[in-house]
Amino acid sequence: MSTPTPYQESSSPALPAPIPTRPVAGRPVDTEPPVFSWTPIPGATRYRVQVASTEAFESILYDDVRERGAALSLGTVLPDGATMIYWRVRTETAEERSVWSEPAHFAVPASEQEAEDAALRVDAAPVPLQPKGMEDPPVDQSAVPFSWEAIPEASGYQLQVAPTENIADPHVDFAVDRTTSVTLYDVLPVEAATYYWRIRPLFRVADPGPWSSPVPFAVAPPATEEDDLAPEAADPQASARAAGPALEARTSRTLSLTVSLIAILSFLATIALIILAG
């Protein structure tokens, strides 16, 4: 286990933190050793994982760089009698690192608490908040935010996203811990202009709660530099207003030259008449 250094203490608010997706929601791990995974962050060169026996992370059991979807044997670091384990993850690059994710938790050996937890199930679906329908503008594919209302006693949530309303073959299907929002970075292909998403609550031991109704939303390709550079005068009226002073200046100069020329010609004509009369 590596020792944290001052380099690891500072963080960049510009670099997003991952969202833990497995193991989460206080549910028992389904593999041994458990596999840890989280949402990907564009530009990340590595991810650091911390494991602790308390949610406050006073005593860290594990602290090291890990790959997404890699198994981690915890048998040698877990304290005797531990039944609930907490973990978190952050993004790191060569120059900066994100803040830590919100802690996720999972159960280890079976405990006497499981029988009590099995009764803690609310038969209600979360209410999707964002995206909330096709009436909203298309969402930038490079960062799609999802949020929903919390369900009492829920220890986590399962999110699914698919290009069809029946969500038979979801493109996104993962669980999160006790959070009510998640942002997917560069995950949804832009080939499908419309997606549907739904959410359901998870409980530590009881069966998952019901799914919400699928909510459609539109995605758009990320904005390019060409899109950001708007024409200087896209408004014809603005163009006319901008050209007005210059046009008026040119007209004034032309009029002045014309008047001067007429005055000179009149003077010459007067001289000629005087000469002829003499």
Tab-separated table of C-alpha atoms in Angstrom:
chain	number	residue	atom	x	y	z
A	1	MET	CA	0.000	0.000	0.000
A	2	SER	CA	1.459	3.342	-0.983
A	3	THR	CA	1.720	6.293	1.390
A	4	PRO	CA	-0.132	9.501	0.431
A	5	THR	CA	2.159	12.389	-0.463
A	6	PRO	CA	1.635	16.183	-0.595
A	7	TYR	CA	1.244	15.785	-4.374
A	8	GLN	CA	-1.930	13.831	-3.743
A	9	GLU	CA	-3.508	16.425	-1.434
A	10	SER	CA	-4.175	19.261	-3.901
A	11	SER	CA	-6.916	18.952	-6.497
A	12	SER	CA	-8.199	20.699	-9.603
A	13	PRO	CA	-11.888	21.678	-9.757
A	14	ALA	CA	-11.672	21.565	-13.567
A	15	LEU	CA	-10.971	17.813	-13.642
A	16	PRO	CA	-14.190	15.817	-13.008
A	17	ALA	CA	-14.282	13.125	-10.350
A	18	PRO	CA	-15.381	9.618	-11.379
A	19	ILE	CA	-18.549	8.024	-10.012
A	20	PRO	CA	-18.095	4.586	-8.372
A	21	THR	CA	-20.262	1.977	-10.105
A	22	ARG	CA	-19.093	-1.336	-8.598
A	23	PRO	CA	-19.285	-2.473	-5.808
A	24	VAL	CA	-21.836	0.012	-4.468
A	25	ALA	CA	-25.125	0.484	-2.611
A	26	GLY	CA	-24.102	-1.493	0.465
A	27	ARG	CA	-24.870	-4.728	-1.355
A	28	PRO	CA	-22.763	-7.868	-0.887
A	29	VAL	CA	-19.957	-8.291	-3.414
A	30	ASP	CA	-20.729	-10.897	-6.065
A	31	THR	CA	-17.122	-11.796	-6.878
A	32	GLU	CA	-14.084	-12.703	-4.814
A	33	PRO	CA	-11.890	-10.765	-4.990
A	34	PRO	CA	-14.278	-7.867	-5.690
A	35	VAL	CA	-14.000	-5.988	-8.978
A	36	PHE	CA	-13.887	-2.189	-8.722
A	37	SER	CA	-15.169	0.052	-11.502
A	38	TRP	CA	-16.264	3.650	-12.066
A	39	THR	CA	-17.333	6.041	-14.809
A	40	PRO	CA	-14.521	6.987	-17.224
A	41	ILE	CA	-13.148	10.529	-17.356
A	42	PRO	CA	-11.698	11.850	-20.680
A	43	GLY	CA	-8.012	12.682	-20.467
A	44	ALA	CA	-7.374	10.647	-17.329
A	45	THR	CA	-3.975	8.966	-17.241
A	46	ARG	CA	-4.665	7.013	-14.057
A	47	TYR	CA	-7.138	6.585	-11.202
A	48	ARG	CA	-6.365	6.366	-7.502
A	49	VAL	CA	-8.507	4.206	-5.210
A	50	GLN	CA	-8.792	4.402	-1.441
A	51	VAL	CA	-10.503	1.787	0.741
A	52	ALA	CA	-11.449	2.367	4.386
A	53	SER	CA	-13.494	0.780	7.144
A	54	THR	CA	-15.374	4.037	7.879
A	55	GLU	CA	-17.131	6.574	5.685
A	56	ALA	CA	-14.921	9.383	7.021
A	57	PHE	CA	-11.763	7.575	5.858
A	58	GLU	CA	-9.949	8.126	9.164
A	59	SER	CA	-8.125	4.818	8.775
A	60	ILE	CA	-7.278	4.037	5.158
A	61	LEU	CA	-6.821	0.340	4.420
A	62	TYR	CA	-5.726	0.689	0.804
A	63	ASP	CA	-4.410	3.625	-1.263
A	64	ASP	CA	-2.974	3.015	-4.719
A	65	VAL	CA	-3.406	3.523	-8.466
A	66	ARG	CA	-5.843	1.053	-10.062
A	67	GLU	CA	-7.258	0.251	-13.491
A	68	ARG	CA	-10.992	0.458	-14.149
A	69	GLY	CA	-12.637	-2.945	-13.872
A	70	ALA	CA	-9.680	-4.519	-12.040
A	71	ALA	CA	-10.099	-6.972	-9.166
A	72	LEU	CA	-8.653	-6.033	-5.794
A	73	SER	CA	-7.991	-8.643	-3.124
A	74	LEU	CA	-8.883	-7.117	0.236
A	75	GLY	CA	-8.462	-10.177	2.420
A	76	THR	CA	-5.082	-9.044	3.741
A	77	VAL	CA	-6.121	-5.464	4.554
A	78	LEU	CA	-9.618	-5.809	6.023
A	79	PRO	CA	-9.848	-5.637	9.812
A	80	ASP	CA	-11.371	-8.568	11.676
A	81	GLY	CA	-15.131	-8.372	11.951
A	82	ALA	CA	-15.544	-5.797	9.180
A	83	THR	CA	-18.956	-6.070	7.532
A	84	MET	CA	-19.211	-2.778	5.609
A	85	ILE	CA	-16.374	-1.316	3.540
A	86	TYR	CA	-16.146	2.176	2.005
A	87	TRP	CA	-14.159	3.224	-1.041
A	88	ARG	CA	-13.624	6.251	-3.250
A	89	VAL	CA	-11.761	7.112	-6.435
A	90	ARG	CA	-10.285	10.166	-8.119
A	91	THR	CA	-8.903	11.100	-11.537
A	92	GLU	CA	-5.226	11.923	-11.990
A	93	THR	CA	-3.147	13.269	-14.872
A	94	ALA	CA	0.504	14.245	-15.050
A	95	GLU	CA	-0.344	17.819	-13.996
A	96	GLU	CA	-3.516	17.663	-11.904
A	97	ARG	CA	-5.965	15.503	-10.004
A	98	SER	CA	-9.698	15.710	-9.273
A	99	VAL	CA	-11.406	15.811	-5.921
A	100	TRP	CA	-12.352	12.447	-4.444
A	101	SER	CA	-15.639	10.897	-5.491
A	102	GLU	CA	-18.398	10.541	-2.944
A	103	PRO	CA	-17.769	7.361	-0.903
A	104	ALA	CA	-19.341	4.122	-2.098
A	105	HIS	CA	-19.951	1.205	0.262
A	106	PHE	CA	-20.433	-2.544	0.018
A	107	ALA	CA	-20.968	-5.487	2.353
A	108	VAL	CA	-18.358	-8.168	2.945
A	109	PRO	CA	-19.272	-11.314	4.928
A	110	ALA	CA	-22.910	-11.995	5.758
A	111	SER	CA	-23.965	-10.288	8.954
A	112	GLU	CA	-26.861	-10.399	11.391
A	113	GLN	CA	-27.943	-7.033	10.019
A	114	GLU	CA	-28.962	-8.588	6.695
A	115	ALA	CA	-32.258	-9.956	8.001
A	116	GLU	CA	-33.226	-6.514	9.255
A	117	ASP	CA	-32.041	-4.796	6.075
A	118	ALA	CA	-34.108	-7.180	3.948
A	119	ALA	CA	-37.279	-5.503	5.214
A	120	LEU	CA	-36.068	-2.023	4.241
A	121	ARG	CA	-37.540	-1.728	0.759
A	122	VAL	CA	-39.651	1.100	-0.644
A	123	ASP	CA	-41.888	0.106	-3.549
A	124	ALA	CA	-41.538	3.392	-5.422
A	125	ALA	CA	-39.641	4.484	-8.509
A	126	PRO	CA	-37.400	7.567	-8.475
A	127	VAL	CA	-38.654	10.604	-10.390
A	128	PRO	CA	-36.274	11.487	-13.255
A	129	LEU	CA	-35.308	15.168	-13.157
A	130	GLN	CA	-32.734	15.635	-15.927
A	131	PRO	CA	-32.863	15.105	-18.873
A	132	LYS	CA	-36.611	15.487	-18.620
A	133	GLY	CA	-37.868	15.068	-22.174
A	134	MET	CA	-37.654	15.997	-25.820
A	135	GLU	CA	-38.902	19.510	-25.052
A	136	ASP	CA	-35.433	20.274	-23.698
A	137	PRO	CA	-32.610	21.301	-26.065
A	138	PRO	CA	-30.279	18.475	-27.174
A	139	VAL	CA	-27.629	17.561	-24.622
A	140	ASP	CA	-23.935	17.827	-25.489
A	141	GLN	CA	-22.748	14.249	-26.047
A	142	SER	CA	-19.403	14.932	-24.394
A	143	ALA	CA	-21.027	15.505	-20.973
A	144	VAL	CA	-24.560	14.177	-20.396
A	145	PRO	CA	-25.903	14.910	-16.883
A	146	PHE	CA	-28.551	12.734	-15.210
A	147	SER	CA	-30.363	13.482	-11.953
A	148	TRP	CA	-33.363	12.072	-10.066
A	149	GLU	CA	-35.262	12.352	-6.803
A	150	ALA	CA	-34.049	10.264	-3.878
A	151	ILE	CA	-35.975	7.278	-2.502
A	152	PRO	CA	-36.038	6.839	1.300
A	153	GLU	CA	-33.940	3.899	2.541
A	154	ALA	CA	-32.369	3.387	-0.905
A	155	SER	CA	-28.697	2.465	-0.630
A	156	GLY	CA	-28.015	3.132	-4.309
A	157	TYR	CA	-29.524	3.338	-7.776
A	158	GLN	CA	-29.297	1.536	-11.112
A	159	LEU	CA	-29.175	3.643	-14.291
A	160	GLN	CA	-29.927	2.404	-17.802
A	161	VAL	CA	-29.690	4.310	-21.104
A	162	ALA	CA	-30.694	2.882	-24.493
A	163	PRO	CA	-31.554	4.078	-28.018
A	164	THR	CA	-34.990	2.399	-27.826
A	165	GLU	CA	-37.880	2.997	-25.456
A	166	ASN	CA	-38.138	-0.621	-24.334
A	167	ILE	CA	-34.462	-0.475	-23.231
A	168	ALA	CA	-34.040	-4.108	-24.234
A	169	ASP	CA	-30.350	-3.632	-25.013
A	170	PRO	CA	-29.078	-0.750	-22.857
A	171	HIS	CA	-25.961	1.048	-23.939
A	172	VAL	CA	-25.386	2.121	-20.325
A	173	ASP	CA	-26.246	-0.153	-17.399
A	174	PHE	CA	-24.562	0.357	-14.043
A	175	ALA	CA	-25.234	1.071	-10.384
A	176	VAL	CA	-24.184	4.055	-8.307
A	177	ASP	CA	-24.056	4.554	-4.553
A	178	ARG	CA	-26.126	7.031	-2.523
A	179	THR	CA	-26.004	9.789	-5.103
A	180	THR	CA	-28.844	11.291	-7.115
A	181	SER	CA	-26.821	12.557	-10.063
A	182	VAL	CA	-24.181	11.352	-12.477
A	183	THR	CA	-22.545	12.787	-15.617
A	184	LEU	CA	-21.448	10.543	-18.485
A	185	TYR	CA	-18.424	11.850	-20.388
A	186	ASP	CA	-18.057	10.716	-24.038
A	187	VAL	CA	-20.046	7.534	-23.360
A	188	LEU	CA	-23.111	7.845	-25.603
A	189	PRO	CA	-22.463	7.497	-29.367
A	190	VAL	CA	-23.837	10.381	-31.434
A	191	GLU	CA	-25.079	7.969	-34.118
A	192	ALA	CA	-28.346	7.751	-32.189
A	193	ALA	CA	-29.855	11.216	-31.955
A	194	THR	CA	-32.430	10.106	-29.370
A	195	TYR	CA	-31.956	8.060	-26.203
A	196	TYR	CA	-34.155	6.866	-23.352
A	197	TRP	CA	-33.145	6.554	-19.734
A	198	ARG	CA	-34.617	5.116	-16.566
A	199	ILE	CA	-33.607	4.695	-12.937
A	200	ARG	CA	-34.543	2.368	-10.059
A	201	PRO	CA	-33.587	2.215	-6.373
A	202	LEU	CA	-31.346	-0.439	-4.861
A	203	PHE	CA	-31.436	-1.751	-1.316
A	204	ARG	CA	-28.726	-3.515	0.648
A	205	VAL	CA	-30.318	-6.953	0.732
A	206	ALA	CA	-33.866	-6.574	-0.567
A	207	ASP	CA	-34.755	-6.794	-4.239
A	208	PRO	CA	-34.378	-3.607	-6.317
A	209	GLY	CA	-37.323	-1.233	-6.474
A	210	PRO	CA	-39.400	-0.550	-9.620
A	211	TRP	CA	-38.045	1.219	-12.679
A	212	SER	CA	-39.111	4.731	-13.534
A	213	SER	CA	-40.832	5.239	-16.873
A	214	PRO	CA	-38.330	5.715	-19.731
A	215	VAL	CA	-37.609	9.370	-20.467
A	216	PRO	CA	-36.513	10.383	-23.995
A	217	PHE	CA	-33.830	12.968	-24.637
A	218	ALA	CA	-31.816	14.197	-27.616
A	219	VAL	CA	-28.034	14.373	-27.893
A	220	ALA	CA	-25.917	16.589	-30.115
A	221	PRO	CA	-22.265	16.309	-31.166
A	222	PRO	CA	-19.802	18.314	-29.080
A	223	ALA	CA	-19.389	21.918	-30.191
A	224	THR	CA	-16.368	22.491	-32.436
A	225	GLU	CA	-14.129	25.536	-32.701
A	226	GLU	CA	-15.846	26.481	-35.971
A	227	ASP	CA	-19.203	26.483	-34.165
A	228	ASP	CA	-17.803	28.746	-31.459
A	229	LEU	CA	-16.484	31.315	-33.972
A	230	ALA	CA	-19.666	33.167	-34.968
A	231	PRO	CA	-19.629	35.547	-37.982
A	232	GLU	CA	-18.762	39.111	-37.031
A	233	ALA	CA	-21.942	40.515	-38.570
A	234	ALA	CA	-24.536	37.793	-38.895
A	235	ASP	CA	-27.364	40.345	-38.492
A	236	PRO	CA	-27.989	42.222	-41.790
A	237	GLN	CA	-29.256	45.244	-39.851
A	238	ALA	CA	-26.115	45.206	-37.748
A	239	SER	CA	-24.071	45.093	-40.966
A	240	ALA	CA	-25.957	48.075	-42.327
A	241	ARG	CA	-25.474	49.982	-39.089
A	242	ALA	CA	-21.776	49.170	-39.072
A	243	ALA	CA	-21.372	50.305	-42.677
A	244	GLY	CA	-23.482	53.458	-42.229
A	245	PRO	CA	-20.818	55.847	-40.840
A	246	ALA	CA	-18.275	54.885	-43.499
A	247	LEU	CA	-20.836	55.299	-46.276
A	248	GLU	CA	-21.868	58.699	-44.943
A	249	ALA	CA	-18.224	59.804	-44.772
A	250	ARG	CA	-17.589	58.786	-48.381
A	251	THR	CA	-20.756	60.623	-49.506
A	252	SER	CA	-19.710	63.817	-47.697
A	253	ARG	CA	-16.259	63.803	-49.311
A	254	THR	CA	-17.762	63.306	-52.783
A	255	LEU	CA	-20.183	66.202	-52.288
A	256	SER	CA	-17.388	68.511	-51.115
A	257	LEU	CA	-15.275	67.724	-54.178
A	258	THR	CA	-18.242	68.355	-56.476
A	259	VAL	CA	-18.970	71.776	-54.939
A	260	SER	CA	-15.298	72.760	-55.177
A	261	LEU	CA	-15.135	71.750	-58.829
A	262	ILE	CA	-18.259	73.790	-59.669
A	263	ALA	CA	-16.778	76.850	-57.924
A	264	ILE	CA	-13.534	76.557	-59.918
A	265	LEU	CA	-15.405	76.178	-63.206
A	266	SER	CA	-17.558	79.241	-62.399
A	267	PHE	CA	-14.436	81.288	-61.620
A	268	LEU	CA	-12.792	80.272	-64.907
A	269	ALA	CA	-15.965	81.107	-66.842
A	270	THR	CA	-16.066	84.592	-65.256
A	271	ILE	CA	-12.421	85.256	-66.229
A	272	ALA	CA	-13.135	84.147	-69.780
A	273	LEU	CA	-16.114	86.527	-70.091
A	274	ILE	CA	-14.030	89.472	-68.822
A	275	ILE	CA	-11.301	88.758	-71.373
A	276	LEU	CA	-13.797	88.483	-74.224
A	277	ALA	CA	-15.544	91.690	-73.190
A	278	GLY	CA	-12.262	93.608	-73.144
